[in-house]
C-alpha cells in the first residue's frame, strides 16, 4: 500500500465534512480527497434512479483520478440508495453512511425516536429495515427537511443561520402524534450535524445522534496495519459544479482541505 494513497470522502455538498472531521481526528496524517457533487446538489430531491446511476459513475471517475485506498460515501441519501451499486461497480472498500437508528434506540428512554433526513432518505426501505431490526419497541417518527440542507450550506458559505429558521425546518418532526415525547433524534443527513449548535438551541434537551464517530472507527479498522504519511499532505477539495466562495474555502482549509479543484462534468 502506497502511504500517499488518500481516503476519498464523497457527498453532494459540504455535509460530508461532518464525517471527515472525526476521521481526521483518528487518522491525522491520512491524505484526504473530499468530493462535493455540487453540480447535482441537492441529492435529497432527486429520484432513486438518478442517484443509483450518478453515484457509481462519479465515484468511478474520482477513483480513477485519485487512486484512493478507500472511499466513504459521506451522504445518507447516496448510501441508502446507491451503496450496493457502488460496491458492485468499484474494486475498493467503500464505507457508507446509514442512519444511526441502532444507537438512537439504545439511548432512548421515552422509546420515541426521530429520524431527520432528506426527503429521499426518510422514504427508503433501508430505514424501515433498520427500524424493524433495531427499534422494534420504539415509535420511529420521520421527517424530510431539505431546508436544513440549504441552511448548512449557507452556514459553511459564511452566512448567519437563524435558530428560528432551523426550528421551522425541523418542527414537523416534533408535531407528529407522539412527537412531544421524542428524546433522541437521528441526524440522518450528513449536513445536519453542521447545524448542531442551532438544533440544540431550537430544541433543548434532546439528544442528537449521527454516524460520524462510528464511520471514523470503521475506516481505522478497514485500514489497520496500512502505512500512512509521516506528515499530513495538503488535502484536496473537488467540486463538480461552481467552486467554493472565500468563506467556504476558509472553512474547507479548517478541515485540512487546502487545495480546490473543479472536476468538469
Ligand atoms: N448530505 C446528504 C445526506 O446525507 C444529502 C444532502 C442533499 O444533497 O440533499 O443525505
Tab-separated table of C-alpha atoms and ligand atoms in Angstrom:
chain	number	residue	atom	x	y	z
A	1	UNK	CA	0.000	0.000	0.000
A	2	UNK	CA	1.347	3.401	-1.037
A	3	UNK	CA	1.393	5.589	2.128
A	4	UNK	CA	0.283	8.530	-0.008
A	5	UNK	CA	-2.906	6.780	-1.208
A	6	UNK	CA	-5.664	9.056	0.125
A	7	UNK	CA	-9.026	8.462	1.708
A	8	UNK	CA	-11.824	9.688	-0.567
A	9	UNK	CA	-14.895	11.296	1.008
A	10	UNK	CA	-17.909	11.956	-1.163
A	11	UNK	CA	-21.134	13.933	-0.661
A	12	UNK	CA	-23.480	16.136	-2.679
A	13	UNK	CA	-22.110	19.201	-0.881
A	14	UNK	CA	-20.476	20.156	2.408
A	15	UNK	CA	-22.333	17.612	4.576
A	16	UNK	CA	-19.570	15.041	4.366
A	17	UNK	CA	-17.350	17.384	6.376
A	18	UNK	CA	-19.244	16.151	9.450
A	19	UNK	CA	-17.881	12.693	8.621
A	20	UNK	CA	-14.424	13.895	7.603
A	21	UNK	CA	-13.922	15.704	10.945
A	22	UNK	CA	-13.970	12.612	13.208
A	23	UNK	CA	-11.972	10.596	10.636
A	24	UNK	CA	-9.165	13.181	10.589
A	25	UNK	CA	-9.107	13.204	14.373
A	26	UNK	CA	-8.480	9.437	14.332
A	27	UNK	CA	-6.109	9.319	11.320
A	28	UNK	CA	-4.433	12.733	11.417
A	29	UNK	CA	-1.804	12.187	8.711
A	30	UNK	CA	-4.030	10.495	6.120
A	31	UNK	CA	-4.144	12.084	2.676
A	32	UNK	CA	-7.680	13.330	2.031
A	33	UNK	CA	-9.691	13.989	-1.101
A	34	UNK	CA	-13.128	15.460	-0.385
A	35	UNK	CA	-15.509	15.488	-3.341
A	36	UNK	CA	-18.721	17.548	-3.410
A	37	UNK	CA	-21.104	16.795	-6.283
A	38	UNK	CA	-22.198	20.409	-6.368
A	39	UNK	CA	-23.374	20.093	-9.989
A	40	UNK	CA	-26.032	17.595	-8.865
A	41	UNK	CA	-26.806	19.073	-5.435
A	42	UNK	CA	-29.208	18.527	-3.678
A	43	UNK	CA	-29.477	14.743	-3.785
A	44	UNK	CA	-32.463	14.696	-1.433
A	45	UNK	CA	-34.776	15.953	-4.161
A	46	UNK	CA	-33.585	13.521	-6.834
A	47	UNK	CA	-35.131	10.199	-7.731
A	48	UNK	CA	-33.774	6.829	-6.652
A	49	UNK	CA	-32.935	6.035	-10.310
A	50	UNK	CA	-30.917	9.226	-10.769
A	51	UNK	CA	-28.871	8.631	-7.605
A	52	UNK	CA	-28.337	4.938	-8.311
A	53	UNK	CA	-26.839	5.880	-11.676
A	54	UNK	CA	-24.938	9.026	-10.715
A	55	UNK	CA	-23.107	7.867	-7.579
A	56	UNK	CA	-21.211	4.840	-9.003
A	57	UNK	CA	-20.426	6.761	-12.194
A	58	UNK	CA	-18.950	9.797	-10.405
A	59	UNK	CA	-17.194	7.703	-7.769
A	60	UNK	CA	-15.637	5.689	-10.600
A	61	UNK	CA	-14.194	8.860	-12.135
A	62	UNK	CA	-12.878	10.036	-8.760
A	63	UNK	CA	-11.289	6.666	-8.020
A	64	UNK	CA	-9.585	6.625	-11.434
A	65	UNK	CA	-8.228	10.120	-10.859
A	66	UNK	CA	-7.105	9.969	-7.220
A	67	UNK	CA	-6.472	6.237	-6.623
A	68	UNK	CA	-7.782	6.255	-3.027
A	69	UNK	CA	-7.221	3.298	-0.678
A	70	UNK	CA	-10.850	3.513	0.480
A	71	UNK	CA	-13.928	5.590	-0.344
A	72	UNK	CA	-16.505	6.917	2.116
A	73	UNK	CA	-19.949	7.804	0.822
A	74	UNK	CA	-20.417	10.554	3.397
A	75	UNK	CA	-24.057	11.040	2.474
A	76	UNK	CA	-27.080	9.174	3.817
A	77	UNK	CA	-29.139	9.741	0.676
A	78	UNK	CA	-26.467	8.303	-1.618
A	79	UNK	CA	-25.674	5.453	0.796
A	80	UNK	CA	-29.241	4.293	1.463
A	81	UNK	CA	-29.927	4.230	-2.288
A	82	UNK	CA	-26.636	3.513	-4.059
A	83	UNK	CA	-24.178	1.824	-1.673
A	84	UNK	CA	-24.724	-1.644	-3.162
A	85	UNK	CA	-24.494	-0.285	-6.718
A	86	UNK	CA	-21.224	1.482	-5.920
A	87	UNK	CA	-19.755	-1.606	-4.245
A	88	UNK	CA	-20.717	-3.746	-7.227
A	89	UNK	CA	-19.165	-1.290	-9.693
A	90	UNK	CA	-15.878	-0.487	-7.944
A	91	UNK	CA	-12.965	-2.519	-6.720
A	92	UNK	CA	-12.060	-0.827	-3.416
A	93	UNK	CA	-13.508	-0.810	0.099
A	94	UNK	CA	-16.478	1.552	0.314
A	95	UNK	CA	-17.855	2.712	3.648
A	96	UNK	CA	-21.411	4.033	3.650
A	97	UNK	CA	-23.317	6.348	5.965
A	98	UNK	CA	-26.506	4.796	7.254
A	99	UNK	CA	-28.975	6.335	9.708
A	100	UNK	CA	-27.816	5.718	13.299
A	101	UNK	CA	-31.130	4.158	14.370
A	102	UNK	CA	-29.499	1.406	16.445
A	103	UNK	CA	-27.612	3.706	18.867
A	104	UNK	CA	-30.635	6.013	18.998
A	105	UNK	CA	-32.888	3.159	20.122
A	106	UNK	CA	-30.258	2.111	22.674
A	107	UNK	CA	-30.248	5.592	24.198
A	108	UNK	CA	-33.943	6.462	24.146
A	109	UNK	CA	-35.746	6.444	27.468
A	110	UNK	CA	-39.136	7.508	26.110
A	111	UNK	CA	-38.993	4.881	23.296
A	112	UNK	CA	-39.971	7.566	20.784
A	113	UNK	CA	-37.116	8.389	18.424
A	114	UNK	CA	-36.879	10.627	15.378
A	115	UNK	CA	-35.187	10.293	12.009
A	116	UNK	CA	-34.405	13.645	10.430
A	117	UNK	CA	-33.030	13.332	6.903
A	118	UNK	CA	-33.625	14.332	3.328
A	119	UNK	CA	-36.943	13.552	1.684
A	120	UNK	CA	-35.238	10.786	-0.301
A	121	UNK	CA	-33.627	9.169	2.761
A	122	UNK	CA	-36.680	9.089	5.012
A	123	UNK	CA	-38.736	7.227	2.386
A	124	UNK	CA	-36.148	4.454	1.889
A	125	UNK	CA	-36.980	0.821	2.727
A	126	UNK	CA	-33.497	0.796	4.282
A	127	UNK	CA	-34.909	2.981	7.076
A	128	UNK	CA	-37.870	0.575	7.521
A	129	UNK	CA	-35.397	-2.303	7.843
A	130	UNK	CA	-33.198	-0.545	10.404
A	131	UNK	CA	-36.269	0.446	12.416
A	132	UNK	CA	-37.636	-3.110	12.376
A	133	UNK	CA	-34.272	-4.642	13.307
A	134	UNK	CA	-33.049	-2.231	15.957
A	135	UNK	CA	-36.010	-0.169	17.164
A	136	UNK	CA	-38.965	-2.550	17.049
A	137	UNK	CA	-40.106	-1.456	20.509
A	138	UNK	CA	-39.850	2.247	19.638
A	139	UNK	CA	-42.115	4.620	17.777
A	140	UNK	CA	-39.927	5.923	14.944
A	141	UNK	CA	-41.051	9.307	13.596
A	142	UNK	CA	-39.521	10.620	10.369
A	143	UNK	CA	-39.265	13.935	8.637
A	144	UNK	CA	-37.553	15.054	5.431
A	145	UNK	CA	-36.104	18.540	5.960
A	146	UNK	CA	-34.497	19.824	2.744
A	147	UNK	CA	-34.347	23.365	4.158
A	148	UNK	CA	-31.801	22.169	6.736
A	149	UNK	CA	-29.504	21.051	3.906
A	150	UNK	CA	-29.641	24.532	2.388
A	151	UNK	CA	-29.096	26.140	5.809
A	152	UNK	CA	-25.992	24.024	6.443
A	153	UNK	CA	-24.592	25.004	3.025
A	154	UNK	CA	-25.323	28.667	3.797
A	155	UNK	CA	-23.614	28.425	7.202
A	156	UNK	CA	-20.425	26.971	5.727
A	157	UNK	CA	-20.523	29.607	2.987
A	158	UNK	CA	-20.303	32.265	5.688
A	159	UNK	CA	-23.946	33.278	6.190
A	160	UNK	CA	-25.553	33.645	9.599
A	161	UNK	CA	-28.154	30.959	10.160
A	162	UNK	CA	-31.051	31.907	12.426
A	163	UNK	CA	-32.111	29.418	15.095
A	164	UNK	CA	-35.733	30.181	14.138
A	165	UNK	CA	-35.108	29.005	10.569
A	166	UNK	CA	-33.618	25.735	11.845
A	167	UNK	CA	-36.514	25.331	14.251
A	168	UNK	CA	-39.118	25.876	11.498
A	169	UNK	CA	-37.419	23.324	9.236
A	170	UNK	CA	-37.310	20.561	11.870
A	171	UNK	CA	-40.541	21.342	13.756
A	172	UNK	CA	-42.830	18.997	11.725
A	173	UNK	CA	-40.897	16.065	13.203
A	174	UNK	CA	-41.978	17.071	16.705
A	175	UNK	CA	-45.533	17.987	15.673
A	176	UNK	CA	-46.423	14.442	14.660
A	177	UNK	CA	-48.509	12.315	17.025
A	178	UNK	CA	-46.198	11.299	19.881
A	179	UNK	CA	-43.614	13.913	18.911
A	180	UNK	CA	-43.738	15.557	22.339
A	181	UNK	CA	-42.003	12.518	23.796
A	182	UNK	CA	-39.136	12.428	21.284
A	183	UNK	CA	-35.911	12.266	23.266
A	184	UNK	CA	-33.343	11.050	20.712
A	185	UNK	CA	-33.134	12.226	17.105
A	186	UNK	CA	-31.025	10.580	14.413
A	187	UNK	CA	-29.381	13.162	12.179
A	188	UNK	CA	-29.781	11.022	9.066
A	189	UNK	CA	-28.248	13.581	6.727
A	190	UNK	CA	-24.578	14.446	6.989
A	191	UNK	CA	-25.350	18.144	6.569
A	192	UNK	CA	-27.300	18.296	9.832
A	193	UNK	CA	-24.501	17.851	12.427
A	194	UNK	CA	-23.049	21.056	10.954
A	195	UNK	CA	-26.121	22.744	12.499
A	196	UNK	CA	-25.676	21.040	15.889
A	197	UNK	CA	-25.496	24.272	17.847
A	198	UNK	CA	-28.620	25.686	16.196
A	199	UNK	CA	-30.573	22.422	16.649
A	200	UNK	CA	-29.666	22.346	20.333
A	201	UNK	CA	-30.798	25.928	20.768
A	202	UNK	CA	-34.049	25.279	18.877
A	203	UNK	CA	-34.943	22.026	20.688
A	204	UNK	CA	-33.133	21.976	24.026
A	205	UNK	CA	-32.849	18.754	25.973
A	206	UNK	CA	-32.879	16.378	23.000
A	207	UNK	CA	-30.028	14.029	22.133
A	208	UNK	CA	-28.836	14.229	18.524
A	209	UNK	CA	-27.030	11.232	17.052
A	210	UNK	CA	-25.044	10.967	13.846
A	211	UNK	CA	-22.757	8.358	12.331
A	212	UNK	CA	-19.502	10.366	12.156
A	213	UNK	CA	-17.606	8.746	15.026
A	214	UNK	CA	-18.691	5.226	14.053
A	215	UNK	CA	-17.602	5.765	10.456
A	216	UNK	CA	-14.204	7.008	11.620
A	217	UNK	CA	-13.739	3.828	13.660
A	218	UNK	CA	-14.802	1.738	10.653
A	219	UNK	CA	-12.239	3.477	8.403
A	220	UNK	CA	-9.497	2.914	11.002
A	221	UNK	CA	-10.479	-0.761	11.256
A	222	UNK	CA	-10.518	-1.346	7.490
A	223	UNK	CA	-7.116	0.347	7.051
A	224	UNK	CA	-5.453	-1.167	10.138
A	225	UNK	CA	-1.801	-2.057	9.538
A	226	UNK	CA	-1.548	0.167	6.454
A	227	UNK	CA	1.234	2.771	6.200
A	228	UNK	CA	0.375	6.494	6.399
A	229	UNK	CA	2.439	9.608	5.566
A	230	UNK	CA	4.587	10.961	8.422
A	231	UNK	CA	3.044	14.396	7.954
A	232	UNK	CA	-0.443	15.086	6.591
A	233	UNK	CA	-0.248	16.132	2.931
A	234	UNK	CA	-2.448	19.078	1.856
A	235	UNK	CA	-5.991	17.812	1.373
A	236	UNK	CA	-7.863	18.350	-1.895
A	237	UNK	CA	-11.482	19.506	-2.209
A	238	UNK	CA	-13.093	18.633	-5.546
A	239	UNK	CA	-16.270	20.306	-6.815
A	240	UNK	CA	-18.243	19.127	-9.828
A	241	UNK	CA	-20.015	22.477	-10.124
A	242	UNK	CA	-19.330	26.031	-9.038
A	243	UNK	CA	-16.164	26.369	-6.914
A	244	UNK	CA	-16.455	27.494	-3.261
A	245	UNK	CA	-16.639	31.159	-2.228
A	246	UNK	CA	-13.939	32.630	0.017
A	247	UNK	CA	-15.773	31.782	3.256
A	248	UNK	CA	-16.269	28.163	2.244
A	249	UNK	CA	-12.663	27.882	1.055
A	250	UNK	CA	-11.627	29.046	4.544
A	251	UNK	CA	-13.946	26.505	6.190
A	252	UNK	CA	-12.509	23.761	3.965
A	253	UNK	CA	-8.977	24.758	4.986
A	254	UNK	CA	-10.088	24.243	8.593
A	255	UNK	CA	-10.649	20.592	7.631
A	256	UNK	CA	-7.174	20.374	6.071
A	257	UNK	CA	-8.524	20.872	2.530
A	258	UNK	CA	-6.097	23.487	1.247
A	259	UNK	CA	-6.382	22.829	-2.483
A	260	UNK	CA	-9.569	23.205	-4.535
A	261	UNK	CA	-10.111	21.513	-7.887
A	262	UNK	CA	-13.095	21.572	-10.235
A	263	UNK	CA	-13.930	18.294	-11.947
A	264	UNK	CA	-15.751	19.065	-15.180
A	265	UNK	CA	-18.906	17.008	-15.689
B	1	LIG	N1	-25.649	15.204	2.821
B	1	LIG	C1	-26.621	14.419	2.190
B	1	LIG	C2	-27.179	13.316	3.070
B	1	LIG	O1	-26.516	12.893	3.986
B	1	LIG	C3	-27.625	14.955	1.223
B	1	LIG	C4	-27.981	16.377	1.100
B	1	LIG	C5	-28.650	16.652	-0.234
B	1	LIG	O2	-27.902	16.779	-1.219
B	1	LIG	O3	-29.889	16.692	-0.290
B	1	LIG	O4	-28.242	12.827	2.867
